[in-house]
Coordinates of N, CA and C in Angstrom, one line a residue:
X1146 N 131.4 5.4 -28.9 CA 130.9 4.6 -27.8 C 131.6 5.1 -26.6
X1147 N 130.9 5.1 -25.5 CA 131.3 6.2 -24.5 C 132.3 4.9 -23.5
X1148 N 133.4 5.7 -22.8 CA 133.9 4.8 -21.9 C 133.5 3.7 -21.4
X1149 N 132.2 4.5 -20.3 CA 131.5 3.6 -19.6 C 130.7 2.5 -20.2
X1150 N 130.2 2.3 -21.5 CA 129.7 1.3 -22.1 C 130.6 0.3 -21.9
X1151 N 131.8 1.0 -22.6 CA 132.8 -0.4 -22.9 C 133.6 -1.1 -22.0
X1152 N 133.3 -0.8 -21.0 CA 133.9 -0.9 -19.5 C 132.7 -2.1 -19.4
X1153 N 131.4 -1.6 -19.2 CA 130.1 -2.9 -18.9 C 130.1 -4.0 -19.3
X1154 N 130.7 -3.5 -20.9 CA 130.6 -4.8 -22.1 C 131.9 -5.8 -21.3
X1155 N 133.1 -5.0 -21.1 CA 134.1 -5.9 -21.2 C 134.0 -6.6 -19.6
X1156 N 133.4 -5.8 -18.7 CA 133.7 -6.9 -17.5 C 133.0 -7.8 -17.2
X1157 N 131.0 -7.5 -17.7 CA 130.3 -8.1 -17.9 C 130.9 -9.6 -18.6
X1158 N 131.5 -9.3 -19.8 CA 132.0 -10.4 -20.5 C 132.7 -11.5 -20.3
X1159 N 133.9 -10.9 -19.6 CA 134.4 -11.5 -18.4 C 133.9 -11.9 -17.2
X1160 N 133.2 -11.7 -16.4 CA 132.6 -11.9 -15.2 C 131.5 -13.2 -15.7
X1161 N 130.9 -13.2 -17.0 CA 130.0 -13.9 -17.1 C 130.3 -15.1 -17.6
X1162 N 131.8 -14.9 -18.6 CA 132.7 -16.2 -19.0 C 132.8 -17.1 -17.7
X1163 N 133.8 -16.3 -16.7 CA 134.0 -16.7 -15.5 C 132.9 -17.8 -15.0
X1164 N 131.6 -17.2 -14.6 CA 130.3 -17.9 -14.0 C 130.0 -19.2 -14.6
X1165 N 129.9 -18.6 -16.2 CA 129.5 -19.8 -16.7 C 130.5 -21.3 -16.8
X1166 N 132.1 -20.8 -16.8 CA 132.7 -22.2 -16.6 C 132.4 -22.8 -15.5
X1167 N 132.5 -22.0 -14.2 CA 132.3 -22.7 -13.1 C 131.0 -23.4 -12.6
X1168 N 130.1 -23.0 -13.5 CA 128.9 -24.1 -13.6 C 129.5 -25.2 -14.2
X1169 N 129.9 -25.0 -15.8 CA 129.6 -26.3 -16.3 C 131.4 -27.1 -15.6
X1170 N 132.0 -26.6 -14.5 CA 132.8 -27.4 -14.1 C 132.2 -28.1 -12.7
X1171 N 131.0 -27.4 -12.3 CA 130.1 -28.5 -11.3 C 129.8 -29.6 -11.6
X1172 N 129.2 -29.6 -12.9 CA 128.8 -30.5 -13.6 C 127.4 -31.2 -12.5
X1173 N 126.7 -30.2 -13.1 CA 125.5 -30.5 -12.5 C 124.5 -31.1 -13.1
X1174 N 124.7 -31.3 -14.2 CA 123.3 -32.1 -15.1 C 123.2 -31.1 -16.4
X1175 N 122.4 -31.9 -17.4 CA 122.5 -31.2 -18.5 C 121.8 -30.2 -18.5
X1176 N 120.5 -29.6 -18.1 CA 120.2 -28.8 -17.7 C 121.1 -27.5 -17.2
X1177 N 121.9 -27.5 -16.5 CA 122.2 -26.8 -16.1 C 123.6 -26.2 -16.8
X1178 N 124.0 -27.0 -17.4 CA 125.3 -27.1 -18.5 C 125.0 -26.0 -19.5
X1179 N 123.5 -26.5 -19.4 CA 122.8 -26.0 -21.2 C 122.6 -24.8 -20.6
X1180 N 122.5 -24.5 -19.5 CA 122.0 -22.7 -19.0 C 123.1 -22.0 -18.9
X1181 N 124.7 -22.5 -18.7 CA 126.0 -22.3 -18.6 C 126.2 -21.7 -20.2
X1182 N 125.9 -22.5 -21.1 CA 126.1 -22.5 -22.3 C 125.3 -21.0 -23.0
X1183 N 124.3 -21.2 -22.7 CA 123.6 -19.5 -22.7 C 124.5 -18.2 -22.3
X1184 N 125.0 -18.4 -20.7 CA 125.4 -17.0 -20.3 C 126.7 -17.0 -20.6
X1185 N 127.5 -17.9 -21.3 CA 128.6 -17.9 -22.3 C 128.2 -17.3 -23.7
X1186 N 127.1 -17.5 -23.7 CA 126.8 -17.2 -25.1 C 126.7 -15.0 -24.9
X1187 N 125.8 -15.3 -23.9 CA 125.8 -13.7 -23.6 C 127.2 -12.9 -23.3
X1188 N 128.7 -13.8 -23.2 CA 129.6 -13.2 -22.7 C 129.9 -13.0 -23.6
X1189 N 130.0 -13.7 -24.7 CA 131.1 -13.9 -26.3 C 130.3 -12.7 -27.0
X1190 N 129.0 -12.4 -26.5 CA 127.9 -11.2 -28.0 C 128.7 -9.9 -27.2
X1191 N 129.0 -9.6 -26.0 CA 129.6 -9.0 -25.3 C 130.7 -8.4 -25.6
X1192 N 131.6 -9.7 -25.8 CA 133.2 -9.5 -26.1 C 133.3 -9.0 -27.6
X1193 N 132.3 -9.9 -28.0 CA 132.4 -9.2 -29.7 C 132.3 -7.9 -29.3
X1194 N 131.3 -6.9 -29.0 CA 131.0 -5.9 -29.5 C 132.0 -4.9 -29.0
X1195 N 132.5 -5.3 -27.6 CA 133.5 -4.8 -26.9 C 135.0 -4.5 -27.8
X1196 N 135.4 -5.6 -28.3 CA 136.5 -5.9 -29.3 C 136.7 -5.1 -30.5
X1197 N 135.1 -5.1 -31.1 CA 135.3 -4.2 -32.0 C 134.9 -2.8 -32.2
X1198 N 134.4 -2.3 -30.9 CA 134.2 -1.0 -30.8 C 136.0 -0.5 -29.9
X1199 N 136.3 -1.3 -29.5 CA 137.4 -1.0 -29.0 C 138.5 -0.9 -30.0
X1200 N 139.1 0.4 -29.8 CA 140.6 0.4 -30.4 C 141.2 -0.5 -30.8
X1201 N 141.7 -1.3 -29.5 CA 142.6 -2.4 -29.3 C 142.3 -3.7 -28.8
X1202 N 140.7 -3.9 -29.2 CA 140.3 -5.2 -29.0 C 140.0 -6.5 -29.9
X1203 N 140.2 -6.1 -31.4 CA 140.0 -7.3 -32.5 C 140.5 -8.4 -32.1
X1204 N 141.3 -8.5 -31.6 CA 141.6 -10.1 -31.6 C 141.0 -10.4 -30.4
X1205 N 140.6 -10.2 -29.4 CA 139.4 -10.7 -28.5 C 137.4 -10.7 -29.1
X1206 N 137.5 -9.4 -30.0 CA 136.4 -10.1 -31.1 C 136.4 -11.1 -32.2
X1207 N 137.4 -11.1 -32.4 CA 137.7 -12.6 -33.0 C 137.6 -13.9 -32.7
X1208 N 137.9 -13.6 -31.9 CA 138.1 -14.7 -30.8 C 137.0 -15.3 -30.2
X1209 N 135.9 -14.4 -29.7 CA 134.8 -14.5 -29.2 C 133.7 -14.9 -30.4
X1210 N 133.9 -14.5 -31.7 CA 133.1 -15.0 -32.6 C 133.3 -16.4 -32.8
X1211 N 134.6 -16.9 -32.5 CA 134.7 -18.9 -32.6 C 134.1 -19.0 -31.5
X1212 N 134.3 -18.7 -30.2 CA 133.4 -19.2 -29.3 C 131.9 -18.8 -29.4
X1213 N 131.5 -17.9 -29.8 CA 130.1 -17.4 -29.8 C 129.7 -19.1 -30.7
X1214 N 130.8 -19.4 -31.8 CA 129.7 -20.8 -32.9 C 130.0 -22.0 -31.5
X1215 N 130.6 -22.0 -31.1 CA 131.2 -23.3 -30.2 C 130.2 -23.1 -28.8
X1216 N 129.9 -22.0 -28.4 CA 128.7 -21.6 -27.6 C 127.1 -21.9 -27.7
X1217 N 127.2 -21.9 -29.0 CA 125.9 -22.2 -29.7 C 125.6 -23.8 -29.8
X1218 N 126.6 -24.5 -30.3 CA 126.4 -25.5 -30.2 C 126.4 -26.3 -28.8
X1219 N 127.0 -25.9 -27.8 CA 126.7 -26.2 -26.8 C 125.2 -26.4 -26.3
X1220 N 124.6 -24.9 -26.8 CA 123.1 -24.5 -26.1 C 122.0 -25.4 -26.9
X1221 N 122.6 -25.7 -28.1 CA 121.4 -27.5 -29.1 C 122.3 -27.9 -28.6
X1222 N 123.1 -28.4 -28.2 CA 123.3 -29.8 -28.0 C 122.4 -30.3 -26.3
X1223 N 122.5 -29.6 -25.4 CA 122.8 -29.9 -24.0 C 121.1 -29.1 -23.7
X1224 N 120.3 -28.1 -24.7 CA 118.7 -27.3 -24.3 C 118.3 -27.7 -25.8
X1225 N 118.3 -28.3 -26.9 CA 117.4 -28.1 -27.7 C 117.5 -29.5 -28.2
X1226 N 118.8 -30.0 -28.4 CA 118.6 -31.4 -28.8 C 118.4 -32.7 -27.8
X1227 N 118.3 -32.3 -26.3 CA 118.1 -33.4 -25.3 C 119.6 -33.6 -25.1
X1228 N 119.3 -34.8 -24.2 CA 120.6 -35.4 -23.4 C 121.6 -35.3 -24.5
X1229 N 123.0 -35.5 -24.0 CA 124.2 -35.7 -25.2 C 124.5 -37.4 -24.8
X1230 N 124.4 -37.9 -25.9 CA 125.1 -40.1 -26.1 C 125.6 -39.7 -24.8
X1231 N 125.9 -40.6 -24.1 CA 126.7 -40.9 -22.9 C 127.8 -41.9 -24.2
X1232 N 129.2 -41.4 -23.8 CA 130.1 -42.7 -24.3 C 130.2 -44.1 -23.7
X1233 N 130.3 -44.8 -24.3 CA 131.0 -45.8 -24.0 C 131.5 -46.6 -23.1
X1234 N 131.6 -47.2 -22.2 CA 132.4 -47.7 -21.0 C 133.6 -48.5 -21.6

């Protein structure tokens, strides 16, 4: 894998983590959460591949594989299964 891929992958991955917290710390509606939860999802397929084509990056592919499931569930919970319970008062 040539430098420059892995350079795209990893800042892409980062840059996009980045974006997407600062959505879902707007907290704009679930809609918009659940779109946050996608380009998380596209940072973690990122980081994975980054991590493991990299020398010295398994444990950030590792890492990104628990988020990639915790990513997923975000994107049913908040775009495929509807609103999330509101708790309790």
């Amino acid at each position: 894998m040539s430098e420059t891929t892995l350079n795209i992958l990893q800042y892409y991955g980062a840059g996009a983590a980045l974006l997407a917290a600062f959505v879902v710390s707007l907290n704009l509606g679930t809609r918009c959460t659940g779109w946050a939860f996608v380009v998380f999802v596209t940072s973690s397929v990122a980081l994975i591949a980054w991590g493991f084509l990299n020398d010295e990056g398994a444990g950030i592919g590792w890492q990104n594989i628990g988020l990639l499931g915790i990513n997923l569930v975000g994107v049913y919970r908040y775009l495929i299964a509807g609103k999330p319970p509101q708790p309790e008062s």
